[in-house]
Amino acid sequence: MKQCHFCTNNKIAIDYKDVELLKKFLDSYGRIVSHRRSGTCARHQRALARAIKHARHMALLPFVMR
């Protein structure tokens, strides 16, 4: 079973401006990866999804990748 990346590194805040980190949790089509595949806990998965959606609206991440 995978450990939560954010819990193991004691990283509390997930920032929408940290695009390189957020890209690790997107698949090749630009969709948010599920918590089962990424290994994040429920608390950080919610914060991660919120940050990705915020970054998309700020045009830091694309909505769809080809």
PDB file of C-alpha atoms in Angstrom:
ATOM      1  CA  MET A   1       0.000   0.000   0.000  1.00  0.00           C
ATOM      2  CA  LYS A   2       1.318   3.429  -0.934  1.00  0.00           C
ATOM      3  CA  GLN A   3       1.932   6.099   1.644  1.00  0.00           C
ATOM      4  CA  CYS A   4       0.598   9.620   1.284  1.00  0.00           C
ATOM      5  CA  HIS A   5       3.282  11.810  -0.290  1.00  0.00           C
ATOM      6  CA  PHE A   6       2.244  14.831   1.755  1.00  0.00           C
ATOM      7  CA  CYS A   7       1.944  13.030   5.114  1.00  0.00           C
ATOM      8  CA  THR A   8       5.370  11.378   4.815  1.00  0.00           C
ATOM      9  CA  ASN A   9       7.096  14.666   3.901  1.00  0.00           C
ATOM     10  CA  ASN A  10       5.208  16.679   6.563  1.00  0.00           C
ATOM     11  CA  LYS A  11       3.995  19.063   3.886  1.00  0.00           C
ATOM     12  CA  ILE A  12       0.763  20.603   5.094  1.00  0.00           C
ATOM     13  CA  ALA A  13      -0.010  23.287   2.509  1.00  0.00           C
ATOM     14  CA  ILE A  14      -0.621  22.343  -1.116  1.00  0.00           C
ATOM     15  CA  ASP A  15      -0.110  25.455  -3.236  1.00  0.00           C
ATOM     16  CA  TYR A  16      -1.836  25.925  -6.597  1.00  0.00           C
ATOM     17  CA  LYS A  17       1.248  27.794  -7.883  1.00  0.00           C
ATOM     18  CA  ASP A  18       3.471  24.717  -7.484  1.00  0.00           C
ATOM     19  CA  VAL A  19       2.734  23.414 -10.977  1.00  0.00           C
ATOM     20  CA  GLU A  20       5.528  20.815 -11.069  1.00  0.00           C
ATOM     21  CA  LEU A  21       4.133  19.094  -7.983  1.00  0.00           C
ATOM     22  CA  LEU A  22       0.558  19.206  -9.273  1.00  0.00           C
ATOM     23  CA  LYS A  23       1.563  17.683 -12.624  1.00  0.00           C
ATOM     24  CA  LYS A  24       2.666  14.526 -10.798  1.00  0.00           C
ATOM     25  CA  PHE A  25      -0.966  13.912  -9.838  1.00  0.00           C
ATOM     26  CA  LEU A  26      -2.384  14.257 -13.376  1.00  0.00           C
ATOM     27  CA  ASP A  27      -2.565  11.471 -15.935  1.00  0.00           C
ATOM     28  CA  SER A  28      -1.543  11.797 -19.588  1.00  0.00           C
ATOM     29  CA  TYR A  29      -4.935  13.274 -20.487  1.00  0.00           C
ATOM     30  CA  GLY A  30      -4.797  15.917 -17.756  1.00  0.00           C
ATOM     31  CA  ARG A  31      -7.288  14.246 -15.431  1.00  0.00           C
ATOM     32  CA  ILE A  32      -6.785  14.119 -11.670  1.00  0.00           C
ATOM     33  CA  VAL A  33      -5.435  10.732 -10.608  1.00  0.00           C
ATOM     34  CA  SER A  34      -7.515   8.822  -8.047  1.00  0.00           C
ATOM     35  CA  HIS A  35      -6.303   8.415  -4.492  1.00  0.00           C
ATOM     36  CA  ARG A  36      -5.971   4.649  -4.991  1.00  0.00           C
ATOM     37  CA  ARG A  37      -3.453   5.167  -7.775  1.00  0.00           C
ATOM     38  CA  SER A  38      -1.576   8.113  -6.286  1.00  0.00           C
ATOM     39  CA  GLY A  39      -1.611   6.878  -2.678  1.00  0.00           C
ATOM     40  CA  THR A  40      -2.705  10.170  -1.134  1.00  0.00           C
ATOM     41  CA  CYS A  41      -4.936  10.216   1.929  1.00  0.00           C
ATOM     42  CA  ALA A  42      -8.478  11.588   1.691  1.00  0.00           C
ATOM     43  CA  ARG A  43      -7.597  14.913   3.315  1.00  0.00           C
ATOM     44  CA  HIS A  44      -4.740  15.650   0.943  1.00  0.00           C
ATOM     45  CA  GLN A  45      -6.632  14.302  -2.088  1.00  0.00           C
ATOM     46  CA  ARG A  46      -9.347  16.913  -1.500  1.00  0.00           C
ATOM     47  CA  ALA A  47      -6.780  19.695  -1.095  1.00  0.00           C
ATOM     48  CA  LEU A  48      -4.915  18.457  -4.168  1.00  0.00           C
ATOM     49  CA  ALA A  49      -8.064  18.456  -6.315  1.00  0.00           C
ATOM     50  CA  ARG A  50      -8.927  21.961  -5.111  1.00  0.00           C
ATOM     51  CA  ALA A  51      -5.419  23.217  -5.942  1.00  0.00           C
ATOM     52  CA  ILE A  52      -5.456  21.609  -9.409  1.00  0.00           C
ATOM     53  CA  LYS A  53      -8.836  23.126 -10.220  1.00  0.00           C
ATOM     54  CA  HIS A  54      -7.653  26.539  -8.998  1.00  0.00           C
ATOM     55  CA  ALA A  55      -4.485  26.255 -11.116  1.00  0.00           C
ATOM     56  CA  ARG A  56      -6.604  25.375 -14.166  1.00  0.00           C
ATOM     57  CA  HIS A  57      -8.767  28.464 -13.715  1.00  0.00           C
ATOM     58  CA  MET A  58      -5.660  30.619 -13.315  1.00  0.00           C
ATOM     59  CA  ALA A  59      -4.333  29.109 -16.606  1.00  0.00           C
ATOM     60  CA  LEU A  60      -1.304  27.520 -14.942  1.00  0.00           C
ATOM     61  CA  LEU A  61      -2.438  24.016 -15.928  1.00  0.00           C
ATOM     62  CA  PRO A  62      -4.388  22.994 -19.045  1.00  0.00           C
ATOM     63  CA  PHE A  63      -7.842  21.497 -18.738  1.00  0.00           C
ATOM     64  CA  VAL A  64      -7.092  18.883 -21.433  1.00  0.00           C
ATOM     65  CA  MET A  65      -3.773  17.525 -22.671  1.00  0.00           C
ATOM     66  CA  ARG A  66      -3.335  15.842 -26.001  1.00  0.00           C
TER      67      ARG A  66
END
